[in-house]
Amino acid sequence: MKQFVFFLMILGALTMPAGGATEEKKPGPLVVYGDNFMFVIQEPEGWTADIENAPKLSAGVVLYREGETFEKHGVLIAIRVAKKVDENTADDLAHDMKEFRNLYPDVQFKALKAPNPSYASHAKVFAISKSRYDYVAYLNPGPVTPFLFSVTMYTGKNQAGNKELKAYKDVIKSLEFIPQNAAAPPR
């Protein structure tokens, strides 16, 4: 599925202050779309969005810290879009936890609060001590939306620090599905 990303610029032109220094650009919302879906997130400060490598993880977009790359990163956030079969998002997460335990019997699941202001959110940390930490949140935009979002943060062998958790939760908070009829250009 070919995906496109547009950066929406903050309204207004950047101006030169009287002192001659340039103003720092603030990132605007990031719109991601593909076949039959569109969503928006706010790219966290100090993070880079990457759509070119996202399909390698079956994702619409991946994010990693500035100065890192897709191939060499300490932390990576991936946002995936999937067709829903029902509204039981908590059951979807429970099913994936069971499947993960089949692959990694020593996994521990820990509570994680990662709310979105508009959507039901179910989240857990999938932890294998000193081996692997995955922070997983499923977001359900509601019964009128045929898609489910998963936002996963991979931190490798280390648990996420406060900065990584803040970036992860900020991405989840900012995620918003855009209905195709609302996104279509006026005729």
Tab-separated table of N, CA, C and O in Angstrom, residues 38-157:
chain	number	residue	atom	x	y	z
A	38	MET	N	-7.027	7.830	6.555
A	38	MET	CA	-6.235	9.029	6.766
A	38	MET	C	-6.250	9.318	8.263
A	38	MET	O	-7.280	9.194	8.915
A	39	PHE	N	-5.089	9.679	8.796
A	39	PHE	CA	-5.031	10.076	10.197
A	39	PHE	C	-3.987	11.156	10.377
A	39	PHE	O	-3.149	11.390	9.513
A	40	VAL	N	-4.060	11.805	11.517
A	40	VAL	CA	-3.128	12.879	11.823
A	40	VAL	C	-2.516	12.616	13.204
A	40	VAL	O	-3.176	12.062	14.086
A	41	ILE	N	-1.237	12.959	13.330
A	41	ILE	CA	-0.554	12.920	14.628
A	41	ILE	C	0.279	14.189	14.750
A	41	ILE	O	0.560	14.861	13.752
A	42	GLN	N	0.693	14.473	15.955
A	42	GLN	CA	1.649	15.552	16.187
A	42	GLN	C	3.008	14.898	16.390
A	42	GLN	O	3.170	14.062	17.283
A	43	GLU	N	3.950	15.249	15.562
A	43	GLU	CA	5.304	14.715	15.680
A	43	GLU	C	5.933	15.309	16.940
A	43	GLU	O	6.009	16.531	17.078
A	44	PRO	N	6.390	14.461	17.890
A	44	PRO	CA	6.992	15.001	19.113
A	44	PRO	C	8.281	15.769	18.816
A	44	PRO	O	9.019	15.433	17.883
A	45	GLU	N	8.539	16.779	19.620
A	45	GLU	CA	9.779	17.545	19.475
A	45	GLU	C	10.963	16.611	19.689
A	45	GLU	O	10.993	15.808	20.624
A	46	GLY	N	11.931	16.683	18.779
A	46	GLY	CA	13.123	15.850	18.883
A	46	GLY	C	12.969	14.484	18.226
A	46	GLY	O	13.847	13.635	18.350
A	47	TRP	N	11.874	14.272	17.521
A	47	TRP	CA	11.617	12.999	16.852
A	47	TRP	C	11.438	13.221	15.357
A	47	TRP	O	11.018	14.288	14.932
A	48	THR	N	11.740	12.202	14.570
A	48	THR	CA	11.624	12.250	13.125
A	48	THR	C	10.592	11.229	12.670
A	48	THR	O	10.653	10.064	13.068
A	49	ALA	N	9.657	11.659	11.823
A	49	ALA	CA	8.677	10.750	11.227
A	49	ALA	C	9.254	10.184	9.939
A	49	ALA	O	9.920	10.889	9.185
A	50	ASP	N	8.987	8.906	9.679
A	50	ASP	CA	9.536	8.230	8.508
A	50	ASP	C	8.440	7.360	7.895
A	50	ASP	O	7.980	6.406	8.517
A	51	ILE	N	8.009	7.709	6.687
A	51	ILE	CA	7.016	6.884	5.997
A	51	ILE	C	7.659	5.926	5.000
A	51	ILE	O	7.059	4.928	4.642
A	52	GLU	N	8.862	6.247	4.565
A	52	GLU	CA	9.518	5.394	3.572
A	52	GLU	C	9.842	4.018	4.136
A	52	GLU	O	9.704	3.016	3.445
A	53	ASN	N	10.283	3.949	5.377
A	53	ASN	CA	10.631	2.666	5.989
A	53	ASN	C	9.469	2.035	6.747
A	53	ASN	O	9.552	0.878	7.136
A	54	ALA	N	8.391	2.780	6.962
A	54	ALA	CA	7.259	2.280	7.738
A	54	ALA	C	6.685	0.965	7.211
A	54	ALA	O	6.375	0.068	8.010
A	55	PRO	N	6.545	0.779	5.885
A	55	PRO	CA	5.991	-0.492	5.403
A	55	PRO	C	6.801	-1.722	5.809
A	55	PRO	O	6.261	-2.824	5.876
A	56	LYS	N	8.075	-1.555	6.117
A	56	LYS	CA	8.892	-2.686	6.569
A	56	LYS	C	8.364	-3.254	7.876
A	56	LYS	O	8.637	-4.404	8.215
A	57	LEU	N	7.603	-2.433	8.628
A	57	LEU	CA	6.986	-2.881	9.881
A	57	LEU	C	5.460	-2.918	9.761
A	57	LEU	O	4.761	-2.903	10.763
A	58	SER	N	4.962	-2.943	8.527
A	58	SER	CA	3.518	-2.916	8.261
A	58	SER	C	2.857	-1.728	8.950
A	58	SER	O	1.757	-1.829	9.488
A	59	ALA	N	3.544	-0.600	8.938
A	59	ALA	CA	3.062	0.600	9.620
A	59	ALA	C	2.780	1.710	8.612
A	59	ALA	O	3.296	1.702	7.494
A	60	GLY	N	1.966	2.665	9.041
A	60	GLY	CA	1.710	3.852	8.240
A	60	GLY	C	2.814	4.867	8.402
A	60	GLY	O	3.169	5.589	7.472
A	61	VAL	N	3.372	4.922	9.609
A	61	VAL	CA	4.471	5.832	9.904
A	61	VAL	C	5.254	5.267	11.094
A	61	VAL	O	4.680	4.588	11.953
A	62	VAL	N	6.553	5.499	11.100
A	62	VAL	CA	7.394	5.183	12.250
A	62	VAL	C	8.089	6.468	12.671
A	62	VAL	O	8.296	7.376	11.863
A	63	LEU	N	8.408	6.547	13.938
A	63	LEU	CA	9.112	7.712	14.471
A	63	LEU	C	10.306	7.234	15.287
A	63	LEU	O	10.222	6.220	15.990
A	64	TYR	N	11.406	7.969	15.170
A	64	TYR	CA	12.579	7.699	15.993
A	64	TYR	C	13.208	9.037	16.342
A	64	TYR	O	12.893	10.072	15.750
A	65	ARG	N	14.091	9.013	17.334
A	65	ARG	CA	14.693	10.255	17.807
A	65	ARG	C	15.598	10.866	16.746
A	65	ARG	O	16.234	10.141	15.973
A	66	GLU	N	15.606	12.206	16.704
A	66	GLU	CA	16.496	12.905	15.775
A	66	GLU	C	17.924	12.446	16.030
A	66	GLU	O	18.329	12.221	17.164
A	67	GLY	N	18.681	12.297	14.957
A	67	GLY	CA	20.052	11.824	15.064
A	67	GLY	C	20.149	10.308	14.935
A	67	GLY	O	21.245	9.768	14.804
A	68	GLU	N	19.017	9.611	14.987
A	68	GLU	CA	18.993	8.170	14.795
A	68	GLU	C	18.431	7.879	13.407
A	68	GLU	O	17.967	8.779	12.720
A	69	THR	N	18.491	6.627	13.007
A	69	THR	CA	17.937	6.215	11.720
A	69	THR	C	17.013	5.028	11.943
A	69	THR	O	16.992	4.436	13.029
A	70	PHE	N	16.310	4.650	10.889
A	70	PHE	CA	15.453	3.471	10.986
A	70	PHE	C	16.292	2.238	11.325
A	70	PHE	O	15.898	1.406	12.131
A	71	GLU	N	17.445	2.137	10.700
A	71	GLU	CA	18.311	0.972	10.921
A	71	GLU	C	19.028	1.012	12.264
A	71	GLU	O	19.295	-0.024	12.854
A	72	LYS	N	19.374	2.212	12.727
A	72	LYS	CA	20.120	2.345	13.989
A	72	LYS	C	19.380	3.297	14.910
A	72	LYS	O	19.559	4.506	14.855
A	73	HIS	N	18.527	2.708	15.738
A	73	HIS	CA	17.733	3.503	16.668
A	73	HIS	C	17.727	2.823	18.035
A	73	HIS	O	17.871	1.607	18.124
A	74	GLY	N	17.561	3.624	19.053
A	74	GLY	CA	17.407	3.082	20.399
A	74	GLY	C	15.942	2.844	20.714
A	74	GLY	O	15.591	1.901	21.416
A	75	VAL	N	15.093	3.722	20.196
A	75	VAL	CA	13.653	3.652	20.435
A	75	VAL	C	12.948	3.919	19.114
A	75	VAL	O	13.364	4.791	18.357
A	76	LEU	N	11.886	3.170	18.853
A	76	LEU	CA	11.123	3.357	17.623
A	76	LEU	C	9.635	3.249	17.952
A	76	LEU	O	9.227	2.357	18.686
A	77	ILE	N	8.853	4.182	17.433
A	77	ILE	CA	7.396	4.155	17.593
A	77	ILE	C	6.801	3.849	16.224
A	77	ILE	O	7.155	4.486	15.234
A	78	ALA	N	5.904	2.870	16.162
A	78	ALA	CA	5.238	2.488	14.913
A	78	ALA	C	3.730	2.619	15.076
A	78	ALA	O	3.181	2.176	16.085
A	79	ILE	N	3.084	3.230	14.092
A	79	ILE	CA	1.627	3.349	14.095
A	79	ILE	C	1.092	2.521	12.941
A	79	ILE	O	1.450	2.743	11.781
A	80	ARG	N	0.243	1.561	13.289
A	80	ARG	CA	-0.363	0.676	12.292
A	80	ARG	C	-1.867	0.928	12.231
A	80	ARG	O	-2.482	1.292	13.223
A	81	VAL	N	-2.428	0.670	11.069
A	81	VAL	CA	-3.864	0.783	10.845
A	81	VAL	C	-4.347	-0.584	10.387
A	81	VAL	O	-3.759	-1.172	9.476
A	82	ALA	N	-5.406	-1.087	11.024
A	82	ALA	CA	-5.956	-2.384	10.643
A	82	ALA	C	-7.476	-2.291	10.540
A	82	ALA	O	-8.094	-1.494	11.250
A	83	LYS	N	-8.038	-3.106	9.680
A	83	LYS	CA	-9.502	-3.200	9.586
A	83	LYS	C	-10.019	-3.846	10.870
A	83	LYS	O	-9.444	-4.818	11.358
A	84	LYS	N	-11.108	-3.289	11.393
A	84	LYS	CA	-11.740	-3.858	12.582
A	84	LYS	C	-12.678	-4.980	12.174
A	84	LYS	O	-13.292	-4.922	11.118
A	85	VAL	N	-12.810	-5.961	13.061
A	85	VAL	CA	-13.830	-6.990	12.870
A	85	VAL	C	-14.993	-6.776	13.835
A	85	VAL	O	-16.087	-7.260	13.604
A	86	ASP	N	-14.721	-6.068	14.937
A	86	ASP	CA	-15.763	-5.761	15.909
A	86	ASP	C	-15.282	-4.608	16.787
A	86	ASP	O	-14.239	-4.020	16.522
A	87	GLU	N	-16.024	-4.303	17.824
A	87	GLU	CA	-15.682	-3.186	18.709
A	87	GLU	C	-14.972	-3.633	19.982
A	87	GLU	O	-14.756	-2.845	20.890
A	88	ASN	N	-14.591	-4.892	20.078
A	88	ASN	CA	-13.978	-5.440	21.294
A	88	ASN	C	-12.460	-5.284	21.271
A	88	ASN	O	-11.712	-6.257	21.201
A	89	THR	N	-12.030	-4.053	21.366
A	89	THR	CA	-10.601	-3.742	21.272
A	89	THR	C	-9.804	-4.374	22.412
A	89	THR	O	-8.686	-4.844	22.207
A	90	ALA	N	-10.376	-4.416	23.604
A	90	ALA	CA	-9.685	-5.047	24.734
A	90	ALA	C	-9.451	-6.530	24.448
A	90	ALA	O	-8.396	-7.079	24.797
A	91	ASP	N	-10.413	-7.174	23.780
A	91	ASP	CA	-10.240	-8.577	23.408
A	91	ASP	C	-9.140	-8.750	22.365
A	91	ASP	O	-8.412	-9.737	22.386
A	92	ASP	N	-9.017	-7.790	21.457
A	92	ASP	CA	-7.942	-7.838	20.461
A	92	ASP	C	-6.583	-7.798	21.138
A	92	ASP	O	-5.671	-8.552	20.793
A	93	LEU	N	-6.446	-6.902	22.123
A	93	LEU	CA	-5.185	-6.805	22.858
A	93	LEU	C	-4.932	-8.098	23.641
A	93	LEU	O	-3.810	-8.621	23.636
A	94	ALA	N	-5.957	-8.632	24.283
A	94	ALA	CA	-5.806	-9.879	25.051
A	94	ALA	C	-5.368	-11.030	24.133
A	94	ALA	O	-4.511	-11.845	24.510
A	95	HIS	N	-5.929	-11.081	22.928
A	95	HIS	CA	-5.547	-12.117	21.964
A	95	HIS	C	-4.070	-11.976	21.590
A	95	HIS	O	-3.325	-12.966	21.552
A	96	ASP	N	-3.641	-10.754	21.328
A	96	ASP	CA	-2.242	-10.541	20.969
A	96	ASP	C	-1.302	-10.837	22.131
A	96	ASP	O	-0.190	-11.338	21.928
A	97	MET	N	-1.750	-10.570	23.348
A	97	MET	CA	-0.939	-10.911	24.525
A	97	MET	C	-0.767	-12.425	24.613
A	97	MET	O	0.346	-12.921	24.884
A	98	LYS	N	-1.827	-13.162	24.368
A	98	LYS	CA	-1.762	-14.631	24.399
A	98	LYS	C	-0.790	-15.145	23.341
A	98	LYS	O	0.033	-16.019	23.615
A	99	GLU	N	-0.890	-14.594	22.125
A	99	GLU	CA	0.008	-15.011	21.048
A	99	GLU	C	1.467	-14.676	21.380
A	99	GLU	O	2.369	-15.461	21.092
A	100	PHE	N	1.697	-13.517	21.976
A	100	PHE	CA	3.045	-13.108	22.354
A	100	PHE	C	3.599	-14.057	23.422
A	100	PHE	O	4.762	-14.436	23.372
A	101	ARG	N	2.738	-14.445	24.383
A	101	ARG	CA	3.176	-15.377	25.430
A	101	ARG	C	3.544	-16.731	24.823
A	101	ARG	O	4.472	-17.402	25.307
A	102	ASN	N	2.851	-17.146	23.757
A	102	ASN	CA	3.211	-18.402	23.087
A	102	ASN	C	4.621	-18.327	22.515
A	102	ASN	O	5.349	-19.314	22.513
A	103	LEU	N	5.015	-17.165	22.002
A	103	LEU	CA	6.357	-16.984	21.457
A	103	LEU	C	7.403	-16.755	22.543
A	103	LEU	O	8.554	-17.182	22.412
A	104	TYR	N	7.012	-16.038	23.601
A	104	TYR	CA	7.921	-15.650	24.682
A	104	TYR	C	7.271	-16.003	26.019
A	104	TYR	O	6.635	-15.155	26.657
A	105	PRO	N	7.423	-17.244	26.480
A	105	PRO	CA	6.732	-17.688	27.703
A	105	PRO	C	7.084	-16.889	28.959
A	105	PRO	O	6.278	-16.824	29.887
A	106	ASP	N	8.242	-16.244	28.985
A	106	ASP	CA	8.636	-15.501	30.185
A	106	ASP	C	8.206	-14.032	30.154
A	106	ASP	O	8.596	-13.246	31.017
A	107	VAL	N	7.363	-13.643	29.202
A	107	VAL	CA	6.903	-12.253	29.115
A	107	VAL	C	6.053	-11.900	30.332
A	107	VAL	O	5.320	-12.732	30.874
A	108	GLN	N	6.197	-10.680	30.769
A	108	GLN	CA	5.353	-10.118	31.827
A	108	GLN	C	4.575	-8.966	31.212
A	108	GLN	O	5.153	-8.146	30.496
A	109	PHE	N	3.288	-8.904	31.510
A	109	PHE	CA	2.460	-7.809	31.011
A	109	PHE	C	2.222	-6.838	32.152
A	109	PHE	O	1.825	-7.236	33.237
A	110	LYS	N	2.501	-5.573	31.894
A	110	LYS	CA	2.375	-4.546	32.927
A	110	LYS	C	1.350	-3.507	32.490
A	110	LYS	O	1.202	-3.217	31.295
A	111	ALA	N	0.674	-2.936	33.462
A	111	ALA	CA	-0.330	-1.906	33.179
A	111	ALA	C	0.338	-0.686	32.556
A	111	ALA	O	1.476	-0.343	32.880
A	112	LEU	N	-0.377	-0.042	31.664
A	112	LEU	CA	0.109	1.163	31.006
A	112	LEU	C	-1.080	2.058	30.716
A	112	LEU	O	-2.055	1.610	30.116
A	113	LYS	N	-1.006	3.295	31.163
A	113	LYS	CA	-2.043	4.267	30.848
A	113	LYS	C	-1.532	5.125	29.702
A	113	LYS	O	-0.520	5.802	29.834
A	114	ALA	N	-2.260	5.056	28.588
A	114	ALA	CA	-1.890	5.823	27.396
A	114	ALA	C	-3.189	6.280	26.729
A	114	ALA	O	-3.577	5.765	25.691
A	115	PRO	N	-3.861	7.249	27.340
A	115	PRO	CA	-5.181	7.640	26.829
A	115	PRO	C	-5.123	8.540	25.599
A	115	PRO	O	-4.153	9.237	25.361
A	116	ASN	N	-6.201	8.467	24.849
A	116	ASN	CA	-6.475	9.383	23.753
A	116	ASN	C	-7.734	10.134	24.180
A	116	ASN	O	-8.649	9.511	24.713
A	117	PRO	N	-7.808	11.446	23.973
A	117	PRO	CA	-8.966	12.195	24.466
A	117	PRO	C	-10.291	11.824	23.803
A	117	PRO	O	-11.347	12.082	24.376
A	118	SER	N	-10.262	11.181	22.639
A	118	SER	CA	-11.501	10.891	21.912
A	118	SER	C	-11.801	9.406	21.731
A	118	SER	O	-12.934	9.050	21.434
A	119	TYR	N	-10.808	8.542	21.862
A	119	TYR	CA	-10.983	7.138	21.518
A	119	TYR	C	-10.701	6.228	22.698
A	119	TYR	O	-9.842	6.525	23.539
A	120	ALA	N	-11.385	5.076	22.701
A	120	ALA	CA	-11.084	4.046	23.685
A	120	ALA	C	-9.647	3.581	23.454
A	120	ALA	O	-9.239	3.342	22.322
A	121	SER	N	-8.892	3.478	24.526
A	121	SER	CA	-7.493	3.081	24.437
A	121	SER	C	-7.220	1.957	25.433
A	121	SER	O	-7.595	2.052	26.596
A	122	HIS	N	-6.583	0.911	24.961
A	122	HIS	CA	-6.202	-0.226	25.802
A	122	HIS	C	-4.703	-0.427	25.602
A	122	HIS	O	-4.253	-0.578	24.464
A	123	ALA	N	-3.948	-0.413	26.707
A	123	ALA	CA	-2.494	-0.444	26.577
A	123	ALA	C	-1.847	-1.363	27.613
A	123	ALA	O	-2.361	-1.527	28.721
A	124	LYS	N	-0.709	-1.916	27.237
A	124	LYS	CA	0.095	-2.766	28.117
A	124	LYS	C	1.561	-2.625	27.735
A	124	LYS	O	1.897	-2.295	26.599
A	125	VAL	N	2.418	-2.939	28.685
A	125	VAL	CA	3.842	-3.099	28.407
A	125	VAL	C	4.080	-4.604	28.305
A	125	VAL	O	3.679	-5.357	29.186
A	126	PHE	N	4.701	-5.024	27.226
A	126	PHE	CA	5.106	-6.408	27.036
A	126	PHE	C	6.584	-6.437	27.419
A	126	PHE	O	7.416	-5.934	26.665
A	127	ALA	N	6.909	-7.000	28.576
A	127	ALA	CA	8.270	-6.912	29.107
A	127	ALA	C	8.910	-8.283	29.280
A	127	ALA	O	8.332	-9.175	29.901
A	128	ILE	N	10.088	-8.411	28.702
A	128	ILE	CA	10.942	-9.562	28.958
A	128	ILE	C	12.212	-8.957	29.541
A	128	ILE	O	13.018	-8.366	28.818
A	129	SER	N	12.359	-9.063	30.845
A	129	SER	CA	13.416	-8.370	31.573
A	129	SER	C	14.782	-8.499	30.899
A	129	SER	O	15.213	-9.597	30.565
A	130	LYS	N	15.428	-7.343	30.701
A	130	LYS	CA	16.769	-7.233	30.126
A	130	LYS	C	16.880	-7.836	28.724
A	130	LYS	O	17.965	-8.108	28.247
A	131	SER	N	15.731	-8.022	28.066
A	131	SER	CA	15.747	-8.612	26.741
A	131	SER	C	14.926	-7.809	25.734
A	131	SER	O	15.396	-7.524	24.640
A	132	ARG	N	13.702	-7.419	26.150
A	132	ARG	CA	12.811	-6.757	25.197
A	132	ARG	C	11.684	-6.043	25.936
A	132	ARG	O	11.090	-6.596	26.856
A	133	TYR	N	11.399	-4.819	25.489
A	133	TYR	CA	10.288	-4.033	26.034
A	133	TYR	C	9.495	-3.434	24.879
A	133	TYR	O	10.048	-2.692	24.067
A	134	ASP	N	8.218	-3.783	24.810
A	134	ASP	CA	7.305	-3.246	23.809
A	134	ASP	C	6.150	-2.576	24.554
A	134	ASP	O	5.531	-3.199	25.419
A	135	TYR	N	5.862	-1.344	24.189
A	135	TYR	CA	4.753	-0.589	24.769
A	135	TYR	C	3.666	-0.578	23.700
A	135	TYR	O	3.892	-0.065	22.600
A	136	VAL	N	2.518	-1.174	24.002
A	136	VAL	CA	1.497	-1.410	22.995
A	136	VAL	C	0.181	-0.760	23.408
A	136	VAL	O	-0.309	-1.005	24.516
A	137	ALA	N	-0.382	0.042	22.526
A	137	ALA	CA	-1.697	0.653	22.759
A	137	ALA	C	-2.569	0.429	21.534
A	137	ALA	O	-2.123	0.630	20.401
A	138	TYR	N	-3.807	0.004	21.777
A	138	TYR	CA	-4.803	-0.132	20.715
A	138	TYR	C	-5.825	0.974	20.907
A	138	TYR	O	-6.345	1.162	22.002
A	139	LEU	N	-6.110	1.686	19.839
A	139	LEU	CA	-7.083	2.775	19.883
A	139	LEU	C	-8.233	2.463	18.943
A	139	LEU	O	-8.005	2.112	17.784
A	140	ASN	N	-9.444	2.614	19.466
A	140	ASN	CA	-10.650	2.364	18.684
A	140	ASN	C	-11.405	3.666	18.507
A	140	ASN	O	-11.979	4.184	19.466
A	141	PRO	N	-11.445	4.211	17.284
A	141	PRO	CA	-12.144	5.472	17.037
A	141	PRO	C	-13.666	5.379	17.105
A	141	PRO	O	-14.350	6.373	16.905
A	142	GLY	N	-14.222	4.200	17.358
A	142	GLY	CA	-15.665	4.068	17.510
A	142	GLY	C	-16.314	3.277	16.404
A	142	GLY	O	-15.689	2.948	15.390
A	143	PRO	N	-17.603	2.975	16.578
A	143	PRO	CA	-18.301	2.076	15.653
A	143	PRO	C	-18.478	2.603	14.232
A	143	PRO	O	-18.660	1.809	13.319
A	144	VAL	N	-18.416	3.887	14.026
A	144	VAL	CA	-18.575	4.403	12.659
A	144	VAL	C	-17.270	4.359	11.866
A	144	VAL	O	-17.261	4.623	10.676
A	145	THR	N	-16.176	4.026	12.519
A	145	THR	CA	-14.865	3.958	11.870
A	145	THR	C	-14.480	2.496	11.685
A	145	THR	O	-14.448	1.744	12.656
A	146	PRO	N	-14.158	2.079	10.465
A	146	PRO	CA	-13.845	0.669	10.220
A	146	PRO	C	-12.413	0.274	10.573
A	146	PRO	O	-12.003	-0.846	10.292
A	147	PHE	N	-11.656	1.178	11.204
A	147	PHE	CA	-10.251	0.906	11.480
A	147	PHE	C	-9.927	0.927	12.966
A	147	PHE	O	-10.590	1.590	13.760
A	148	LEU	N	-8.884	0.228	13.291
A	148	LEU	CA	-8.308	0.167	14.626
A	148	LEU	C	-6.856	0.609	14.486
A	148	LEU	O	-6.199	0.269	13.502
A	149	PHE	N	-6.356	1.365	15.442
A	149	PHE	CA	-4.963	1.797	15.423
A	149	PHE	C	-4.182	1.061	16.494
A	149	PHE	O	-4.677	0.859	17.599
A	150	SER	N	-2.964	0.685	16.169
A	150	SER	CA	-2.048	0.195	17.193
A	150	SER	C	-0.827	1.103	17.156
A	150	SER	O	-0.312	1.435	16.083
A	151	VAL	N	-0.413	1.516	18.341
A	151	VAL	CA	0.765	2.361	18.482
A	151	VAL	C	1.723	1.594	19.382
A	151	VAL	O	1.419	1.334	20.547
A	152	THR	N	2.858	1.202	18.815
A	152	THR	CA	3.823	0.386	19.542
A	152	THR	C	5.143	1.119	19.636
A	152	THR	O	5.621	1.683	18.653
A	153	MET	N	5.710	1.115	20.833
A	153	MET	CA	7.042	1.686	21.024
A	153	MET	C	7.975	0.545	21.420
A	153	MET	O	7.728	-0.177	22.393
A	154	TYR	N	9.037	0.380	20.636
A	154	TYR	CA	10.065	-0.627	20.883
A	154	TYR	C	11.258	0.074	21.531
A	154	TYR	O	11.779	1.028	20.968
A	155	THR	N	11.677	-0.417	22.684
A	155	THR	CA	12.818	0.198	23.358
A	155	THR	C	13.986	-0.767	23.515
A	155	THR	O	14.921	-0.482	24.258
A	156	GLY	N	13.928	-1.888	22.835
A	156	GLY	CA	15.028	-2.847	22.907
A	156	GLY	C	15.132	-3.469	24.284
A	156	GLY	O	14.133	-3.813	24.911
A	157	LYS	N	16.359	-3.569	24.787
A	157	LYS	CA	16.615	-4.229	26.072
A	157	LYS	C	16.379	-3.325	27.272
A	157	LYS	O	16.494	-3.771	28.408
